[in-house]
Amino acid sequence: MSNKESWGSRVGLVLAMAGNAVGLGNFLRFPVQAVQNGGGAFILPYLICFLLMGIPLLYVEWAMGRFGGKTSHHSTPFILNSMDKRPMWKYIGVFGIFTNVAVAAYYCYLESWTLSYVYHSIVGSFSNFNQAEVAGFFESYTDLHTSTTGIPYENIVFWIICLLLNTWILSKGLSGGVEKTAKIGMPLLILFGIFLAYKGITLKAGENNAVFDGTVGLNYLWTPDYSSIWNFKVWLAAAGQIFFTLSLGMGSIHCYASYIKSKDDIALNSQSAGWMNEFVEVVLGSSILIPIAVGYLGIDTVLEMTQNGGLGLGFKTLPYLFQQWGPTMAVIAGVMWFGLLFFAGITSSLAMGTPWMGFLEDEFNWKREKAAWSFGLVVLILGLPTVMFYKEGVFDEYDYWAGTVSLVVFAFFEIILFSWIFGIDRGWKEINESADIKVPIAYKFIIKFVTPVFLGMVLFGSMPDIWKTITHANDKQEIVYLNDTRLISKDGIAMRSKLPAEWSDSFIFHSNVMMNESLTKDQKNQILGLRAFSNKYEKYMTPEIAVVEAPKRIKELEERMFYKNLSRPFLILIFLLIAWMVYIAHNKRKKKHQHSI
Amino acid sequence: MNTQALIWMVTAYSVVIFMTGYYFIKILRTPPKDPKHDSYSET
């Protein structure tokens, strides 16, 4: 994306920027985060985080991008360096390329699932499947040695098709590729979303095998719980979701905004793109997955199924639930659901390609096509471990370090740079330059004080979780249990003893406790905790099974830890390689500057 | 749905839909500052 690049139209820019933000997370991550953090308890912190962290960071990232573009910089290492000459900023800016490349590595694989599931919805692969078979289909699909279509290495084939499509679109440039895709994809996504949201909200108990009304899920999602304001964990989850959904701390917003000239607005553009993302997330995202899933399965089951994220519901359950709507509607709903996920995915993955391309074009004078194909190749190489060792947890490891931790680290540094080093007065002037709206003055204070404090709290509040991930605490705990199954029954009994003795097992394990008004919030959480524990370890309580299954599972966990440990230095190596490229680019610039003198 | 949930949902949906529509319409209605030399090649 060189200096010759430009956006075709303002609407195109806003749609591309909104497309960058709108991703699979809007439909799969947001509802799951909301459900896992107490439904209505989550919404209030989420909205406050949007106002105090999301909006300010949108202003900041757009302003930084346009500022860098004035000196022909389109990637964060040199955008940050144009704001402060100290060399450290160039290397902090490496995050803005690294994150995009590393996230694209697993994200394109996820995107390829949606493409494949559109195909499978059309050809009717899920018809006559029961729920277990639909879930099994997903396991087979992600298993390299099994094919659901007869095509060998089917998942790799779809992944490569997806990579080629991304690369080809990127090679067409900003207005000819990225913007055109957003102009087609975003309206279709919204259209599909509205249709499915309508189906979700109007779901009626008793019709098409539904057990509850769609509004039961909405009720859970939207009943406010004001006590959540004092729960730090919920705030962390809400702040994390805002980051993820707005694509903050990635470097892609900077890159898109760097193609805007200084006499053109960023204030209105940033708000339009940000709110469009919120529309997709809050209005559409909350009205599809949860109402439909709760309508058929009940809140308790949905809670249990979302323990490991939204992929389970989105890919392993929804295709089965769509079958309940009849064969024709199942095809329509399947194409719409996976189609909207695909459009959400591709508009985001395209944004991930542009910082890498901008960097190569600016610093190494690469042609756009060459830069685009190099992105495809890098994603192919980096993504291969996530495809081949998906079940060993490499995919999740990339997601955690590149797609979660890196975002917060980078955003924390960029807000310090913008507010305190570049200076809030200059920064405020930059935000307001050629603005088509009046930015509320309160945001000057918020950007300087509130957002950095918020980000610092998110970063330091995440430390215990980061430590747990580094040390594989959960996997190790599981191994401890499997090595001595007496501990399972001891801890299980301890958990059970916290609940009233008169409650029967069928009440604890099989009733819909989340809809039971007579239970307190703590009791509900205790029951859900006991159920999760029981689901995980119950089978090992039979000695004959434990003898066979426990060693197998221990081996599996040890393998997971091994592959996760391998992927970490690999990611660090990628970061260092990009930092080295930045170092070379910097030296090139220095030499050029000396020659020109 | 209970009343509280309904109020929250309708309020949140209304605010989000209003703000999205407001900003997007403003973009459509704001004339380009200098059509010949702005950031957009089509205008």
mmCIF file of C-alpha atoms in Angstrom, chain A residues 33 95 100 114 171 179 217 243 349 402 476 478 505 516 528 584:
data_model
loop_
_atom_site.group_PDB
_atom_site.id
_atom_site.type_symbol
_atom_site.label_atom_id
_atom_site.label_comp_id
_atom_site.label_asym_id
_atom_site.label_seq_id
_atom_site.Cartn_x
_atom_site.Cartn_y
_atom_site.Cartn_z
ATOM 1 C CA GLN A 33 -18.533 -13.367 26.842
ATOM 2 C CA PHE A 95 3.647 -4.999 17.459
ATOM 3 C CA ASN A 100 -1.590 -8.570 12.188
ATOM 4 C CA THR A 114 -16.943 -20.531 7.368
ATOM 5 C CA SER A 171 -3.121 -7.270 -4.703
ATOM 6 C CA GLU A 179 -12.896 -1.207 -0.438
ATOM 7 C CA GLY A 217 -32.062 -15.930 25.877
ATOM 8 C CA PHE A 243 -10.383 -4.309 22.299
ATOM 9 C CA SER A 349 -8.230 -10.415 7.456
ATOM 10 C CA ALA A 402 -0.948 -12.383 19.392
ATOM 11 C CA LYS A 476 -1.027 -29.319 35.108
ATOM 12 C CA GLU A 478 -5.755 -31.773 35.299
ATOM 13 C CA ASP A 505 -28.640 -35.052 42.215
ATOM 14 C CA ASN A 516 -34.784 -20.893 38.799
ATOM 15 C CA LEU A 528 -22.509 -24.718 37.420
ATOM 16 C CA ILE A 584 17.337 -2.532 8.228
#
